PDB file of C-alpha atoms and ligand atoms in Angstrom:
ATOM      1  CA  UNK A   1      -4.663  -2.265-131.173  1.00 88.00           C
ATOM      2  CA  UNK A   2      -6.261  -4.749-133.446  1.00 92.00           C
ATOM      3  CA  UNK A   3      -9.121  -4.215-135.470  1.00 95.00           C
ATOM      4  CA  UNK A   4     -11.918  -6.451-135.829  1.00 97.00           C
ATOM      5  CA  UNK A   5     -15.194  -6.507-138.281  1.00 98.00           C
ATOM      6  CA  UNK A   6     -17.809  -7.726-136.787  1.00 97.00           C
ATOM      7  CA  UNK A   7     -19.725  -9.621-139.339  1.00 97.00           C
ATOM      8  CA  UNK A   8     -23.241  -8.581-138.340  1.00 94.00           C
ATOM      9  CA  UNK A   9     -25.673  -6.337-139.414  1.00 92.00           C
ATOM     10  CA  UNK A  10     -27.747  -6.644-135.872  1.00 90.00           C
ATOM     11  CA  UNK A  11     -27.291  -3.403-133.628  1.00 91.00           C
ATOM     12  CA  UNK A  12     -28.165  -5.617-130.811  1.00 89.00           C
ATOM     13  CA  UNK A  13     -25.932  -8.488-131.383  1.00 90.00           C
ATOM     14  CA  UNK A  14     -22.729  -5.971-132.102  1.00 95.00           C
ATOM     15  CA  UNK A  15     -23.508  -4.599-128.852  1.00 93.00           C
ATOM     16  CA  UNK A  16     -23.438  -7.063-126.661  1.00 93.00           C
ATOM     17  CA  UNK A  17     -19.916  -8.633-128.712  1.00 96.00           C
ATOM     18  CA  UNK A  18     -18.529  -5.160-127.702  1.00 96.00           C
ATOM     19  CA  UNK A  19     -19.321  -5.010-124.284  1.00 95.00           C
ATOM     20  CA  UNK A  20     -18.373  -8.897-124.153  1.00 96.00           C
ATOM     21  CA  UNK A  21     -15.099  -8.315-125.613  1.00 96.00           C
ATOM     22  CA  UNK A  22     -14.371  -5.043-124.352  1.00 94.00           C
ATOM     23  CA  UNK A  23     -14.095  -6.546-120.941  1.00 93.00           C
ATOM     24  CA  UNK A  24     -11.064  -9.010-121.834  1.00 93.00           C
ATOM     25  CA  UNK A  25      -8.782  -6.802-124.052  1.00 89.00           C
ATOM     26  CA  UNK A  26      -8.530  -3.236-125.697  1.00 91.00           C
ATOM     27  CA  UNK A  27     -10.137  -3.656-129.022  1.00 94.00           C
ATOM     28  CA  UNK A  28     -10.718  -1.517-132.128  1.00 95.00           C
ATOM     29  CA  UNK A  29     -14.631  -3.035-132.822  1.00 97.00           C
ATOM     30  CA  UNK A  30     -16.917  -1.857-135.959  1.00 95.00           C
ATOM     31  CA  UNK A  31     -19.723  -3.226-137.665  1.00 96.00           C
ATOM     32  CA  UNK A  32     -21.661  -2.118-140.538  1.00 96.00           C
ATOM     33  CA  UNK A  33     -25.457  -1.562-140.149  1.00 93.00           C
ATOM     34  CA  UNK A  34     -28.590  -2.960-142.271  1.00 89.00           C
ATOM     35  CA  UNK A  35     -28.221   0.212-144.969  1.00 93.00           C
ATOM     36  CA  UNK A  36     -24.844  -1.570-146.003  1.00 93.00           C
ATOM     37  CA  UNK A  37     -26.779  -4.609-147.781  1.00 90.00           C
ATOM     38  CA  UNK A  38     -24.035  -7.360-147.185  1.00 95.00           C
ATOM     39  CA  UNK A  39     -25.866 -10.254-149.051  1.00 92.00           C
ATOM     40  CA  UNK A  40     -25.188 -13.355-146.975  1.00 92.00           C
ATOM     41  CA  UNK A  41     -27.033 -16.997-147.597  1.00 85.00           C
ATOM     42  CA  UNK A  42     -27.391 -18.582-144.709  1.00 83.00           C
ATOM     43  CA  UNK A  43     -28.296 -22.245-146.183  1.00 85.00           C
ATOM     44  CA  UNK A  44     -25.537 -24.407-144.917  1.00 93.00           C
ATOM     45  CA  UNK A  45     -25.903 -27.743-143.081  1.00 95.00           C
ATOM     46  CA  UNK A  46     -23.685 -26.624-139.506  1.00 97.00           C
ATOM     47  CA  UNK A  47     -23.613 -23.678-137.714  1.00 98.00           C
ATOM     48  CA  UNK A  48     -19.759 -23.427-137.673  1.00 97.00           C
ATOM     49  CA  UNK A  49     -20.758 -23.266-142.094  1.00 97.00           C
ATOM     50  CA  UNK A  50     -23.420 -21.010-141.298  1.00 97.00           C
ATOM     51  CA  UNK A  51     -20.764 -18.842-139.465  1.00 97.00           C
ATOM     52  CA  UNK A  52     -17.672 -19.270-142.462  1.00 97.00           C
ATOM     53  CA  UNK A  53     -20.349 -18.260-144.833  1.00 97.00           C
ATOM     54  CA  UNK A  54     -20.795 -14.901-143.319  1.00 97.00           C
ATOM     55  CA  UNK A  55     -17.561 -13.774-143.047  1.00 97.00           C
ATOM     56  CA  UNK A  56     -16.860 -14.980-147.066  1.00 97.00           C
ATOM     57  CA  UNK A  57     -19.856 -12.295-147.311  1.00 97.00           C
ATOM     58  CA  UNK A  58     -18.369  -9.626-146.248  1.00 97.00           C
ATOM     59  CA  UNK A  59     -15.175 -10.295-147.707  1.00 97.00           C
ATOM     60  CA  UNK A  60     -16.879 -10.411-151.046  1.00 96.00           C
ATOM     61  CA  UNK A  61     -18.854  -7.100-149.818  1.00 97.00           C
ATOM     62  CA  UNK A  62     -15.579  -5.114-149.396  1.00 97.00           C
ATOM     63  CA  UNK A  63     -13.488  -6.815-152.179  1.00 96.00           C
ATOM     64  CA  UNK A  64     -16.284  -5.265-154.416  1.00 97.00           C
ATOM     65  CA  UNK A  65     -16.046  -1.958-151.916  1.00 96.00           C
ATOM     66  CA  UNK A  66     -12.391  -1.115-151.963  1.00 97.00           C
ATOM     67  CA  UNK A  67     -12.495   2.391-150.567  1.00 97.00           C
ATOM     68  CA  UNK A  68     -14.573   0.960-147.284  1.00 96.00           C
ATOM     69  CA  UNK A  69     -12.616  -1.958-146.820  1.00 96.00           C
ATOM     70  CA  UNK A  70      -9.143   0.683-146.794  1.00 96.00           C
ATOM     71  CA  UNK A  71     -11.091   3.408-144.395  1.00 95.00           C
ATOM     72  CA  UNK A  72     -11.863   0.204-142.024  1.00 93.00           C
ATOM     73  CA  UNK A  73      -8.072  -1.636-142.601  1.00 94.00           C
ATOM     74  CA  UNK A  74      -9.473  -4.506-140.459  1.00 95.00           C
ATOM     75  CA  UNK A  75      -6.914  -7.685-139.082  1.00 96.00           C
ATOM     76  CA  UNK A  76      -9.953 -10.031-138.326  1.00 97.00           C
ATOM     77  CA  UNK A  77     -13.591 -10.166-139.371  1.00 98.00           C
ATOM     78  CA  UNK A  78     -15.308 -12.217-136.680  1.00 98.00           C
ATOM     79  CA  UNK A  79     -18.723 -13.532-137.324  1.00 97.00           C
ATOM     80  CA  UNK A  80     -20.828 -15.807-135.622  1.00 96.00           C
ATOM     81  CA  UNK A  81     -24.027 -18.471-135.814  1.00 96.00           C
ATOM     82  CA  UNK A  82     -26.140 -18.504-133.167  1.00 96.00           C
ATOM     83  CA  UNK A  83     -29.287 -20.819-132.252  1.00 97.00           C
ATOM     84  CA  UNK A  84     -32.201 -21.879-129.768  1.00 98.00           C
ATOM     85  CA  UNK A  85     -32.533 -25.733-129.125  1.00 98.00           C
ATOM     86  CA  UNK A  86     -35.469 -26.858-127.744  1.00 98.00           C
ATOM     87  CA  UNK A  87     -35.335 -30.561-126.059  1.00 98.00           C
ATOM     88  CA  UNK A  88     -38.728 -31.808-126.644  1.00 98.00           C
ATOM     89  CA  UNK A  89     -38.631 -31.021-130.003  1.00 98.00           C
ATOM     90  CA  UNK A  90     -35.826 -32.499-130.948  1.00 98.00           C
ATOM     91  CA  UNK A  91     -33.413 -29.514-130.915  1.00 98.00           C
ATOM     92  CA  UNK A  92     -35.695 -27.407-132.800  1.00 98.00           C
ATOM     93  CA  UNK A  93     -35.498 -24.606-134.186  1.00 98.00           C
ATOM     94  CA  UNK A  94     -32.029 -24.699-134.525  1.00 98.00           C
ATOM     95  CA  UNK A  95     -30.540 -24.235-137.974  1.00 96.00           C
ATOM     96  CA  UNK A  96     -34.129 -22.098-138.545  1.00 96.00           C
ATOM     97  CA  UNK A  97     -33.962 -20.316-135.436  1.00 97.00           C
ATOM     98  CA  UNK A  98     -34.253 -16.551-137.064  1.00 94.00           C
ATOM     99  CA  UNK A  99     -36.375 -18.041-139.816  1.00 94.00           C
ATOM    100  CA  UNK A 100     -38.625 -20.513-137.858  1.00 97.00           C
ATOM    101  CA  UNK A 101     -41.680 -18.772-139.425  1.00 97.00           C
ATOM    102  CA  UNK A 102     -40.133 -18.106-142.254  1.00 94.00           C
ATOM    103  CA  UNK A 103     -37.375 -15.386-144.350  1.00 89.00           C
ATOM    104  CA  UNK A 104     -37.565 -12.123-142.529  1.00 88.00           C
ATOM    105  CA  UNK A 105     -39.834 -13.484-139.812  1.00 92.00           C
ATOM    106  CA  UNK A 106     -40.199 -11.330-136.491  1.00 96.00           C
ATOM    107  CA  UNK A 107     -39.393 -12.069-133.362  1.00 96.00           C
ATOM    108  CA  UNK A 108     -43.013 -12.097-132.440  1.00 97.00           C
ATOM    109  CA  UNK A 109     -44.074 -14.078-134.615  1.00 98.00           C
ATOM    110  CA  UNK A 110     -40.769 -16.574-134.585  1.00 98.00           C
ATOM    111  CA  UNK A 111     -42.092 -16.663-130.166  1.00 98.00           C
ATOM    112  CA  UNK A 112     -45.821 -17.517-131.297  1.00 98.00           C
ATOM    113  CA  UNK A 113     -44.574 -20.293-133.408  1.00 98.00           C
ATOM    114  CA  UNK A 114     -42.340 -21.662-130.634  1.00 98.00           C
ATOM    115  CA  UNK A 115     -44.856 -21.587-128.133  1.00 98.00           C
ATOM    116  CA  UNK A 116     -47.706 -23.062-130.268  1.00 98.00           C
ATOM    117  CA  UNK A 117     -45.221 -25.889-131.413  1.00 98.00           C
ATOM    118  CA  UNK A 118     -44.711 -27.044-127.945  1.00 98.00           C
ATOM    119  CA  UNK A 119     -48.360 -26.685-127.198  1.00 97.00           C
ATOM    120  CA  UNK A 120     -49.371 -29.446-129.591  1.00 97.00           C
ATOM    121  CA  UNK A 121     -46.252 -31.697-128.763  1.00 97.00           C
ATOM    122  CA  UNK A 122     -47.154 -34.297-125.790  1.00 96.00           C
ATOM    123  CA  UNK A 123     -43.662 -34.358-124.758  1.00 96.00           C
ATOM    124  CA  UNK A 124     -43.056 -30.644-124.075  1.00 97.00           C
ATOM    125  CA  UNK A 125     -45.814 -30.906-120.956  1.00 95.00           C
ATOM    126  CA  UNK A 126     -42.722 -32.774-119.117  1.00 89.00           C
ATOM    127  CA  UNK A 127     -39.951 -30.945-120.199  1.00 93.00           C
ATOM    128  CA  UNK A 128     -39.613 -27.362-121.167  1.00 97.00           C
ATOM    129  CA  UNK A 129     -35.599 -27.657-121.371  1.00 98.00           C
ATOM    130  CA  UNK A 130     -33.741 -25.409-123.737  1.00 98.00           C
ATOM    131  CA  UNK A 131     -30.331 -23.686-124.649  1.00 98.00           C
ATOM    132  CA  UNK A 132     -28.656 -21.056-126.702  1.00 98.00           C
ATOM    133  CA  UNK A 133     -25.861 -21.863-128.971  1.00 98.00           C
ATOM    134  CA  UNK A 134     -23.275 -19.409-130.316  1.00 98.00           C
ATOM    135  CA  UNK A 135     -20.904 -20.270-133.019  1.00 98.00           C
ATOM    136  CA  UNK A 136     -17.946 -17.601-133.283  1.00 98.00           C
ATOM    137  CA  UNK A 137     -15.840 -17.819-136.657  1.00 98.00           C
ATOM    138  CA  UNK A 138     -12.620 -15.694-136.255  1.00 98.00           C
ATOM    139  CA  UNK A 139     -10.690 -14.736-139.420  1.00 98.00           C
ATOM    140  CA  UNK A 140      -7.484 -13.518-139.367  1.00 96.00           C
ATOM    141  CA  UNK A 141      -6.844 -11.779-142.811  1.00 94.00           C
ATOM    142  CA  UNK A 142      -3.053 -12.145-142.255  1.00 93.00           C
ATOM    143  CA  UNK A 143      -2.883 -15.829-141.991  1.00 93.00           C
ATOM    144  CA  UNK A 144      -6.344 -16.153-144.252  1.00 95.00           C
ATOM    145  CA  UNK A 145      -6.875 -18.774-141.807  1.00 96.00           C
ATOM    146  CA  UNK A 146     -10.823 -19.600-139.676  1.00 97.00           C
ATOM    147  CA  UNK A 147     -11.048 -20.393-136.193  1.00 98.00           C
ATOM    148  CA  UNK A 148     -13.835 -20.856-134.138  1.00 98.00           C
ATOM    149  CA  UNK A 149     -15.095 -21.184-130.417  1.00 98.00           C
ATOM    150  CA  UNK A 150     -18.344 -22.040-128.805  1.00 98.00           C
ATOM    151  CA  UNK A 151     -20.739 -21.112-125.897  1.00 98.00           C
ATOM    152  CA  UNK A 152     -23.974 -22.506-124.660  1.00 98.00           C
ATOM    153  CA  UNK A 153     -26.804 -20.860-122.102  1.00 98.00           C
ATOM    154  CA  UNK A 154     -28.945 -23.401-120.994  1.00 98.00           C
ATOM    155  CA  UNK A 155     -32.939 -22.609-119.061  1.00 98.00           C
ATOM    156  CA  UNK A 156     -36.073 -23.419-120.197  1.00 98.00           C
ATOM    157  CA  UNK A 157     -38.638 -21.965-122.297  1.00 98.00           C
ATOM    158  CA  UNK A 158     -41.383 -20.498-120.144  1.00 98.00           C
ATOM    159  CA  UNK A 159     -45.273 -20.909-121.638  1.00 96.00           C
ATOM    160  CA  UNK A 160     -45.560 -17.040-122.278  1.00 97.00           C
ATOM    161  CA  UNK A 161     -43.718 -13.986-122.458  1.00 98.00           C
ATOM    162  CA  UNK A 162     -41.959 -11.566-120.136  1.00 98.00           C
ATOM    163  CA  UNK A 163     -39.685  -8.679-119.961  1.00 98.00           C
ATOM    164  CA  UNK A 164     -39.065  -6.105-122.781  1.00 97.00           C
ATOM    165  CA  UNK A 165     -34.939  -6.030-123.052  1.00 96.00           C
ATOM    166  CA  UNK A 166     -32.738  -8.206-125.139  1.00 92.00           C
ATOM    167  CA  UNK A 167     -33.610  -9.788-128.352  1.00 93.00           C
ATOM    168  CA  UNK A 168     -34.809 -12.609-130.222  1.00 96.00           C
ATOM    169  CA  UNK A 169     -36.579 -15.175-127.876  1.00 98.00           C
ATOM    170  CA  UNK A 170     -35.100 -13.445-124.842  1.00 98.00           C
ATOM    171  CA  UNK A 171     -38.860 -13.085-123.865  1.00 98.00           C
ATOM    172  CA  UNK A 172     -39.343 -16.701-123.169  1.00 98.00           C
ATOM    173  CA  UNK A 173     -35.865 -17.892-122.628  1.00 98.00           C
ATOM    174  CA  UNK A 174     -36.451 -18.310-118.594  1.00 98.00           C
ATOM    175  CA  UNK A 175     -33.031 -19.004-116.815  1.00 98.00           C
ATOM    176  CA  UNK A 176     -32.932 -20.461-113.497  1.00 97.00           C
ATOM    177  CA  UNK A 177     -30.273 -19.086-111.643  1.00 96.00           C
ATOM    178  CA  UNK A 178     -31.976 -15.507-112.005  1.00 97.00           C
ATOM    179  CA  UNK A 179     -35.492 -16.491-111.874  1.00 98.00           C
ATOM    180  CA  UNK A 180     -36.106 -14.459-114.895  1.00 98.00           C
ATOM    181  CA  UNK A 181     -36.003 -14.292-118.320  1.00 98.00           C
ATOM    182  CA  UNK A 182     -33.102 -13.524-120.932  1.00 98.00           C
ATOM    183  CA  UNK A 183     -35.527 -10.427-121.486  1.00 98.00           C
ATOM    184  CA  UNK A 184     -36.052  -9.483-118.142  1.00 98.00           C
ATOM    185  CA  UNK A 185     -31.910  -9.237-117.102  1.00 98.00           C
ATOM    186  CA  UNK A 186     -30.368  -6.037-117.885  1.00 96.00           C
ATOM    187  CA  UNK A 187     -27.408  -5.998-120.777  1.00 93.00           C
ATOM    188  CA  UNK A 188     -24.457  -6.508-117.694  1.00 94.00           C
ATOM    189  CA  UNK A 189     -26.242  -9.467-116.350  1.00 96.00           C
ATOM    190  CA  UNK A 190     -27.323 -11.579-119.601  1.00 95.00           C
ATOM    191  CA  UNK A 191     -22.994 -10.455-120.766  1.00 93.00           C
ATOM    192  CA  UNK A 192     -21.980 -12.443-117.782  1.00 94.00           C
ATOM    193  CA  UNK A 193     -23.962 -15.887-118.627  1.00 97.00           C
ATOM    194  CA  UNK A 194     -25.119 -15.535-122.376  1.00 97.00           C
ATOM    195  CA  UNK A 195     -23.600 -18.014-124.870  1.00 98.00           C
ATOM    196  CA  UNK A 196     -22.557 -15.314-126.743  1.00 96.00           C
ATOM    197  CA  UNK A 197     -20.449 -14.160-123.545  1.00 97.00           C
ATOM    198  CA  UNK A 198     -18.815 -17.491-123.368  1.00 98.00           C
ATOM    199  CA  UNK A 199     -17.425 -18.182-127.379  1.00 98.00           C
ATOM    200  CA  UNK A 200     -16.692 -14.015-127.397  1.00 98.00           C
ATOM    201  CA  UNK A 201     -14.620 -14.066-124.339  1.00 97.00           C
ATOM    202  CA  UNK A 202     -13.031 -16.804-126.376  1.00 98.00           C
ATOM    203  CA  UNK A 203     -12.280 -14.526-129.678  1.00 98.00           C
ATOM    204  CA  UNK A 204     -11.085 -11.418-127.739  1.00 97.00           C
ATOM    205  CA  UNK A 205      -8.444 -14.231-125.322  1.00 96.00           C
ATOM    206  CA  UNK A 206      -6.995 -15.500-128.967  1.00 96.00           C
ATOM    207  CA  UNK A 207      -6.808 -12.007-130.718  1.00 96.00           C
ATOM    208  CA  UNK A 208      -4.758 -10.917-127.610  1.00 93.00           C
ATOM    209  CA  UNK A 209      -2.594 -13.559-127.828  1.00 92.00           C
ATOM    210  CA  UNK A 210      -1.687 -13.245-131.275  1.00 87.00           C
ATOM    211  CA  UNK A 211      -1.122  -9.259-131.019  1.00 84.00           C
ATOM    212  CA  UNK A 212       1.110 -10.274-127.810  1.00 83.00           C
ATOM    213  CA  UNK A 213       2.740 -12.833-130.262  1.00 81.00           C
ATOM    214  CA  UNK A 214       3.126 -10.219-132.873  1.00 76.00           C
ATOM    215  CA  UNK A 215       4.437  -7.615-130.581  1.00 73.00           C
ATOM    216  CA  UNK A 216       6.855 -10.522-128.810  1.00 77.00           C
ATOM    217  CA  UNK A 217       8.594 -10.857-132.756  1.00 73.00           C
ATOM    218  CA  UNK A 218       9.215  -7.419-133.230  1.00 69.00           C
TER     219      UNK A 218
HETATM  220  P1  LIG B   1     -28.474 -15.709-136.691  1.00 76.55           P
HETATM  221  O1  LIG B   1     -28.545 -14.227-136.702  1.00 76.55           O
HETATM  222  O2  LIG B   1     -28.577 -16.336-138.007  1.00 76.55           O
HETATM  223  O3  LIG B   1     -27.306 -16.214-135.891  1.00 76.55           O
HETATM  224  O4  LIG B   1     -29.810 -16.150-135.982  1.00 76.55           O
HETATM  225  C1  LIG B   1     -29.880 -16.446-134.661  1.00 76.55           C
HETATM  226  C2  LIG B   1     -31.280 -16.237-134.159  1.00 76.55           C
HETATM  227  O5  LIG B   1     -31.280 -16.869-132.874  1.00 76.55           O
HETATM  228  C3  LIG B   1     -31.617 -14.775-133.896  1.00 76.55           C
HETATM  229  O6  LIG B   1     -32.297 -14.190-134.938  1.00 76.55           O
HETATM  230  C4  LIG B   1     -32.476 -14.854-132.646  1.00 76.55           C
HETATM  231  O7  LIG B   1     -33.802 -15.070-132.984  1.00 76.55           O
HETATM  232  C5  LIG B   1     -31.953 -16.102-131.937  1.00 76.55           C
HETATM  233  N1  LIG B   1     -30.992 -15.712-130.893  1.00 76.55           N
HETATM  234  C6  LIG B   1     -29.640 -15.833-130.930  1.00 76.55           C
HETATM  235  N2  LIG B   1     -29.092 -15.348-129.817  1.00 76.55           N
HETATM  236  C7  LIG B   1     -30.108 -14.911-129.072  1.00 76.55           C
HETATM  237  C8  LIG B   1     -30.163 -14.264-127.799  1.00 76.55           C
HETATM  238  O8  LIG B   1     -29.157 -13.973-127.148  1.00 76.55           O
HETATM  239  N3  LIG B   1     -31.399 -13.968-127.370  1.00 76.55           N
HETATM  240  C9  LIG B   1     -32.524 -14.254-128.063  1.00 76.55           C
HETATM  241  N4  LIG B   1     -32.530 -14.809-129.251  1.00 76.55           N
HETATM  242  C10 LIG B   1     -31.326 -15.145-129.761  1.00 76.55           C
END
């Protein structure tokens, strides 16, 4: 069974990749909490950079922690870049989405932002459209080699918040279909639809493939 880093230090996040990819193959998943202190900069240009950059992180993390890297013995470290795009003003946050206030910003304070932003801009009264963006970067350690696959959740961003699960700007993040928010659908339902769901049903299809491969040549 192949086993994959998750490059993330978000409980949330890891959980929902491991119930994502759990569903398409048997994998071996870990992750290393905040207490591990992987120093990442997140200052590139694309998100598909964004997402490279985290995985040379940890790889620089575990080069300079031998003993963990050994107990983990990891084939892939999969990261990913993930962002909110809001139509009427002009894709943004995007790039800044976690840091829209600012570094370390919270999530209530990232929403207030958000929400005052498209108060004052004339063009949000017409259109409140919005979507998620997920970039996943797999690394395969064997072939030292990146790869990466997307997903997208589209809905619109409602004028205040509701619902308590999820993460992030789940509270305003209102999609259609369910007549609810991202924060308002239990884990099982936002797994099905998320744009996480889509580019890590992706990873876990081409890490099965290559362990078939692999198991094919012996
Ligand atoms: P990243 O951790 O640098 O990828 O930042 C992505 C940011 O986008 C997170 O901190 C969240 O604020 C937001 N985000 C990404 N995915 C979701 C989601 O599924 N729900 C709510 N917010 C999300």
């Amino acid at each position: 069974m192949a086993n994959i880093l998750i490059a993330t230090g978000n409980a949330h996040k890891f959980q929902e990749i491991e119930a994502i990819m759990g569903k398409v193959a048997a994998l071996n998943l870990v992750y290393l909490d905040k207490s591990y202190r992987v120093e990442i900069i997140e200052d590139r240009e694309t998100y598909e950079e964004n997402a490279k950059t985290k995985v040379e992180g940890y790889l620089k993390f575990l080069d300079e922690n031998q003993e963990l890297k050994a107990k983990l013995n990891f084939d892939f470290i999969v990261s990913e870049d993930s962002g909110l795009e809001v139509e009427c003003l002009g894709g943004a946050p995007g790039l800044f989405t976690a840091r829209y206030v600012g570094e370390n910003a919270s999530d209530t304070a990232n929403i207030e932002k958000l929400l005052n932003d498209m108060k004052l801009k004339k063009e949000c009264a017409g259109s409140r459209h919005a979507k998620f963006v997920c970039y996943a970067c797999l690394y395969d350690i064997k072939k030292n080699n990146f790869e990466y696959f997307y997903g997208e959740l589209n809905g619109l961003i409602a004028g205040e918040i509701s619902g308590t699960k999820g993460f992030g700007y789940d509270p305003v993040f209102f999609i259609q279909a369910f007549n609810k928010t991202a924060a308002q659908l239990n884990s099982s339902e936002k797994n099905k639809i998320s744009h996480r769901a889509t580019a890590f049903k992706k990873v876990a299809e081409a890490v099965s493939k290559r362990e078939q491969c692999k198991s094919d040549d012996k």
